[in-house]
PDB file of C-alpha atoms in Angstrom:
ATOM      1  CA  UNK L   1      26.411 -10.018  15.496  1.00 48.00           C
ATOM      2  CA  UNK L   2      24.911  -8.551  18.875  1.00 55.00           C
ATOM      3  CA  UNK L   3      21.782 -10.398  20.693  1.00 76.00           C
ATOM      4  CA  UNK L   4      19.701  -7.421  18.801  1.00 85.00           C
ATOM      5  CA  UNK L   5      21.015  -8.366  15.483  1.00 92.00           C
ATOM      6  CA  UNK L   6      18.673 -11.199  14.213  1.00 94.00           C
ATOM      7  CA  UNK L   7      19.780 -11.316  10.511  1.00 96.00           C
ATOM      8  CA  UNK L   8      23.608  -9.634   8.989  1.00 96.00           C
ATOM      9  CA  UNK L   9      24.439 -10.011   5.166  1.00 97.00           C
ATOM     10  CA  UNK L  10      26.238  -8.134   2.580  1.00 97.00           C
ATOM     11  CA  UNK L  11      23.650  -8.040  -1.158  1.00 98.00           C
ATOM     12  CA  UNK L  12      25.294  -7.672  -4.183  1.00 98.00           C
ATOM     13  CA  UNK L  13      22.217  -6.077  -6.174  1.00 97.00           C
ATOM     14  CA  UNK L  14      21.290  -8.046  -9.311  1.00 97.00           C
ATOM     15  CA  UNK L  15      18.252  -6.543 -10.038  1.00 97.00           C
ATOM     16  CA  UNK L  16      16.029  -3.067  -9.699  1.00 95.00           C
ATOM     17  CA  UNK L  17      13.327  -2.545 -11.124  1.00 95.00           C
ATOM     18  CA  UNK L  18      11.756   1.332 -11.197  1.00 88.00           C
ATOM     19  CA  UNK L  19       8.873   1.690 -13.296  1.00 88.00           C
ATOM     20  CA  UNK L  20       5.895   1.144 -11.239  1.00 85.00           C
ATOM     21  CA  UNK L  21       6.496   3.621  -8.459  1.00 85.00           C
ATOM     22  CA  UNK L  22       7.883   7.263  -9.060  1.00 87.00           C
ATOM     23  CA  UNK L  23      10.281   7.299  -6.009  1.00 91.00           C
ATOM     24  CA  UNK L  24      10.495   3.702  -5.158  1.00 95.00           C
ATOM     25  CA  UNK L  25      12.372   0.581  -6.731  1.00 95.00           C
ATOM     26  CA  UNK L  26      12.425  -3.189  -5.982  1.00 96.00           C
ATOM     27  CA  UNK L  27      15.924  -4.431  -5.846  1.00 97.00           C
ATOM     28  CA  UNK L  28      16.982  -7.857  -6.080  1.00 98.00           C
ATOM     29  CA  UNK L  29      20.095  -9.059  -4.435  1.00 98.00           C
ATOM     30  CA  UNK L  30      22.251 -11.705  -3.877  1.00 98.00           C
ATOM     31  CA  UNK L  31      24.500 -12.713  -0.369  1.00 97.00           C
ATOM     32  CA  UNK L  32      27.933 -12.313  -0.574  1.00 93.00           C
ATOM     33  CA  UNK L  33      27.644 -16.438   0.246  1.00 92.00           C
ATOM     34  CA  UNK L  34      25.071 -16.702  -2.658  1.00 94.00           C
ATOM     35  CA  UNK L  35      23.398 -19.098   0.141  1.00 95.00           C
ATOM     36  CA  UNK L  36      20.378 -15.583   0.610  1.00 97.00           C
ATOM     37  CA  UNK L  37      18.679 -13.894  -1.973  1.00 97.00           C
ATOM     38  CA  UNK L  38      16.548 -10.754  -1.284  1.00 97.00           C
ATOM     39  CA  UNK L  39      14.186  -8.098  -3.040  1.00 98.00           C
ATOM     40  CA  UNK L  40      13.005  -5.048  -1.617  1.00 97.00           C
ATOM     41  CA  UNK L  41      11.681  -1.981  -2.519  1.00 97.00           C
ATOM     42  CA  UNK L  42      13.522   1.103  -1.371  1.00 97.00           C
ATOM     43  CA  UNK L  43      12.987   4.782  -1.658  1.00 95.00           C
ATOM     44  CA  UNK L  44      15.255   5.648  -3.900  1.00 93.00           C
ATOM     45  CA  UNK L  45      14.570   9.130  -3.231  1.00 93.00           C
ATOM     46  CA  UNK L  46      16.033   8.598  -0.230  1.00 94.00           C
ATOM     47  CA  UNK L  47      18.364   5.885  -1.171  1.00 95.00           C
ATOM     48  CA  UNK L  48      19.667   5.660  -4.452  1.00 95.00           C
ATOM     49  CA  UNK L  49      20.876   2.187  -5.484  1.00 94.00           C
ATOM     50  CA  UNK L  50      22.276   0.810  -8.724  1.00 94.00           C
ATOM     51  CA  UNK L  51      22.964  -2.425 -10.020  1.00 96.00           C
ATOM     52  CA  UNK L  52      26.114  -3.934  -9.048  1.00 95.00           C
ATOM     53  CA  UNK L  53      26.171  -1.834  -5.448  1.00 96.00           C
ATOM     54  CA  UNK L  54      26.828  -3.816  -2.358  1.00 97.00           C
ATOM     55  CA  UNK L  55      24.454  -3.078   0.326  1.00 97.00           C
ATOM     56  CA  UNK L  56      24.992  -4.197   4.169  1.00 97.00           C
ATOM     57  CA  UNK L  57      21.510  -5.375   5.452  1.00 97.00           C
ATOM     58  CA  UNK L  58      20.768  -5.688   9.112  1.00 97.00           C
ATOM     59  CA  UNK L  59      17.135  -6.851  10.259  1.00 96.00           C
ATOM     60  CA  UNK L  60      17.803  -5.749  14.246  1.00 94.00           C
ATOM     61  CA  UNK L  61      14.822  -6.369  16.941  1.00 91.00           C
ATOM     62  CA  UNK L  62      15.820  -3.032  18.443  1.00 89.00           C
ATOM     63  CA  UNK L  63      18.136  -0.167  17.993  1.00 87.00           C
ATOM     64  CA  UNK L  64      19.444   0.395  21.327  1.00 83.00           C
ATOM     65  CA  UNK L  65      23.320  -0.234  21.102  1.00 82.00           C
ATOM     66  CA  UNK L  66      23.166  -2.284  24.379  1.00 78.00           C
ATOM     67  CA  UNK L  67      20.566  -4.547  22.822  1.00 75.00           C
ATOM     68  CA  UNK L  68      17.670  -3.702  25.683  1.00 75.00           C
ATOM     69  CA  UNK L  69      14.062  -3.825  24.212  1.00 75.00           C
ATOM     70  CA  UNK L  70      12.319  -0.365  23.202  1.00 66.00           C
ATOM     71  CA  UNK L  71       8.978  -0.769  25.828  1.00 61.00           C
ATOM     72  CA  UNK L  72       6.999   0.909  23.932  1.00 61.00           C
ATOM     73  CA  UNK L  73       9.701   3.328  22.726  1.00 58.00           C
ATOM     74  CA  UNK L  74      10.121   4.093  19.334  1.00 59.00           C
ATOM     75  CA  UNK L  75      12.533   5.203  16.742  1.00 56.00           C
ATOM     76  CA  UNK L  76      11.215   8.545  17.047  1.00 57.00           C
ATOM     77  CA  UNK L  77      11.633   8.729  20.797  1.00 59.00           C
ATOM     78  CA  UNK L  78      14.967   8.981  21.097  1.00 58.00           C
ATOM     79  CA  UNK L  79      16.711  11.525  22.762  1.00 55.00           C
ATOM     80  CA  UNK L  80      18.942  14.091  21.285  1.00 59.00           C
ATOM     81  CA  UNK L  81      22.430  13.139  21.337  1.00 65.00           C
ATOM     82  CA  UNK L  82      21.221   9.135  22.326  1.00 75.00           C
ATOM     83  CA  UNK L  83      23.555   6.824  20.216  1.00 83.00           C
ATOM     84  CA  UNK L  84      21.152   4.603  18.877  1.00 85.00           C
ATOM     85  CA  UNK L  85      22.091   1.974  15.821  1.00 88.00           C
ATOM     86  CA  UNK L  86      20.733   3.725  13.199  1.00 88.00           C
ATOM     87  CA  UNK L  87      23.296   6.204  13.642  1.00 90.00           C
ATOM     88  CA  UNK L  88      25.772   3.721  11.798  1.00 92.00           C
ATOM     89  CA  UNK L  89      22.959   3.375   8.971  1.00 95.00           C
ATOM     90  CA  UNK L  90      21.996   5.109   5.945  1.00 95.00           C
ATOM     91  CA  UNK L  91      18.311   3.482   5.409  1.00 96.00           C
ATOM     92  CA  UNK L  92      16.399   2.691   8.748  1.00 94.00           C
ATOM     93  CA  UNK L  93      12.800   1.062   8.670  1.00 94.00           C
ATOM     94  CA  UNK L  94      10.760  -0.519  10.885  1.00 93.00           C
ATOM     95  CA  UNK L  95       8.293  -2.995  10.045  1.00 95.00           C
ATOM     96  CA  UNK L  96       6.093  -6.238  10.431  1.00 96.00           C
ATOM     97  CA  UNK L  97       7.111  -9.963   9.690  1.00 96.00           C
ATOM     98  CA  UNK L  98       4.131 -11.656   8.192  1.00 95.00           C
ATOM     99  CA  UNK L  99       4.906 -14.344   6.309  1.00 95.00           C
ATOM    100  CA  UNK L 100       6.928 -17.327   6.987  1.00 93.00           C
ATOM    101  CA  UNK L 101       6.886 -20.497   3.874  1.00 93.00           C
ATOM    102  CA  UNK L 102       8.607 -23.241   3.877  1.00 90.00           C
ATOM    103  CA  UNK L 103      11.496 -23.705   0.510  1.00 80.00           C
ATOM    104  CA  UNK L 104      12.801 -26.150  -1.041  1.00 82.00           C
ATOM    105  CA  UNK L 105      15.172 -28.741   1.396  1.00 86.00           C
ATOM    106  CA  UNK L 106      16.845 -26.395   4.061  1.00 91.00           C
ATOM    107  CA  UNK L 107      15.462 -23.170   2.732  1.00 94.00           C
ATOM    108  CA  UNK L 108      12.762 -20.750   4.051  1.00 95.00           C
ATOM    109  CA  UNK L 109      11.020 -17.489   2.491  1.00 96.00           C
ATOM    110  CA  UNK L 110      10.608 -14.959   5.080  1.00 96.00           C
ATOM    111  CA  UNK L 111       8.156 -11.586   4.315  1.00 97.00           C
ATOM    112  CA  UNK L 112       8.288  -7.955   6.203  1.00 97.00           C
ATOM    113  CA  UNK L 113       6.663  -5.363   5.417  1.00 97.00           C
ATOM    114  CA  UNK L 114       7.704  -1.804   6.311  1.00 96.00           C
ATOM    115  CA  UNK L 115       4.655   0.918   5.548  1.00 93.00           C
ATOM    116  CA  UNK L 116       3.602  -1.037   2.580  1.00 93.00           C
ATOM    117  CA  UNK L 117       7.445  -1.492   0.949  1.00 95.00           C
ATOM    118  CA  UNK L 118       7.946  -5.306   1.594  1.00 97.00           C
ATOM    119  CA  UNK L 119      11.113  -7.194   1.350  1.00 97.00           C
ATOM    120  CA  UNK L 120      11.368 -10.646   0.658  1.00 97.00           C
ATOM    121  CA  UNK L 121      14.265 -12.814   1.828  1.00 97.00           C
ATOM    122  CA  UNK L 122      15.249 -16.575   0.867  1.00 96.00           C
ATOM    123  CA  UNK L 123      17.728 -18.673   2.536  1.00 96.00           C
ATOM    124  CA  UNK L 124      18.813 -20.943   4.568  1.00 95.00           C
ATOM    125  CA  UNK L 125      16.733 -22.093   7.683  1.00 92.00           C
ATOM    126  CA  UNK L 126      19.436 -21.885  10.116  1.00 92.00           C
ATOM    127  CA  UNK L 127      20.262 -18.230   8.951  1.00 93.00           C
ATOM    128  CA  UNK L 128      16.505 -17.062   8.778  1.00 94.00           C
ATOM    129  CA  UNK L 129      15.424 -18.557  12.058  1.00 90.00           C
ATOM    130  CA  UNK L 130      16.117 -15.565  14.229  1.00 91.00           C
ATOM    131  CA  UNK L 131      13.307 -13.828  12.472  1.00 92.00           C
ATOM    132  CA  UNK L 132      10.522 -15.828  14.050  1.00 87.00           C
ATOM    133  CA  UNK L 133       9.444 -12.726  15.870  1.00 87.00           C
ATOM    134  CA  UNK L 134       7.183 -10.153  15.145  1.00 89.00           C
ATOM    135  CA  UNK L 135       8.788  -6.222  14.515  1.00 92.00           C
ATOM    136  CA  UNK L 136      12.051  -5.958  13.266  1.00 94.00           C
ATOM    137  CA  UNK L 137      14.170  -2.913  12.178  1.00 94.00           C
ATOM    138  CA  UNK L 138      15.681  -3.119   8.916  1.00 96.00           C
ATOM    139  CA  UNK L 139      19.499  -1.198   8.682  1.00 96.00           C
ATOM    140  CA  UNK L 140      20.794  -0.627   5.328  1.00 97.00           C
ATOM    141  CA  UNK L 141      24.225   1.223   4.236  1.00 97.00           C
ATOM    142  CA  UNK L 142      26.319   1.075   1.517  1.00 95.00           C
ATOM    143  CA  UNK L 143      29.437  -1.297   1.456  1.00 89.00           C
TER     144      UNK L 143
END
């Protein structure tokens, strides 16, 4: 996992749930380690998921390949032919951690929310830690 990379797991999805939204669904997931559990809501439009898939999740502080900070720079600002990380993705977002709680023992709840599609991830402290910033990049792509 490069300095960029704050969070890497592999979801088996549990869970998804598509009737409030016409093009979106909240999945449910669990780690490969079953030590993280996750649910987000996805365009499935965009993405289609179904229970049972295995999704690789990244949560990435920037998507420069060297890990260097954007300044300012977004997504949308980079150049034609740039190698950037989402090039290796299927599902890029970029969004706001707002929420931090405290779990049960060793465990911590962690909230982002990209454009109004939150995902909510619950694990271990030591794992989740990284995320005590405030704009992350979430990665997905099919494993």
């Amino acid at each position: 996992m490069a300095d960029s990379q704050l969070f890497e797991e592999t979801f088996s999805i549990t869970s998804l749930n598509a009737q409030k939204y016409d093009r979106v669904s909240r999945i449910s997931g669990t780690s490969s380690s079953n030590e993280t559990f996750l649910t987000l809501d996805v365009n499935t439009e965009l993405y289609p998921c179904a229970v049972s898939d295995r999704i690789h999740l990244v949560l990435a502080s920037t998507l420069s390949l060297d890990g260097t900070k954007d300044d300012g720079k977004g997504w949308r600002d980079v150049g034609r032919g740039e190698a950037s990380l989402a090039d290796m993705y299927d599902y890029v977002c970029h969004g706001k951690i707002y929420r931090f709680e405290e779990g049960d023992g060793e465990m911590i709840k962690v909230f982002i929310s990209f454009g109004g599609l939150l995902l909510y991830l619950e694990g271990p402290y030591k794992r989740l830690t990284p995320l005590r910033i405030d704009y992350v990049y979430l990665l997905l792509k099919k494993s």
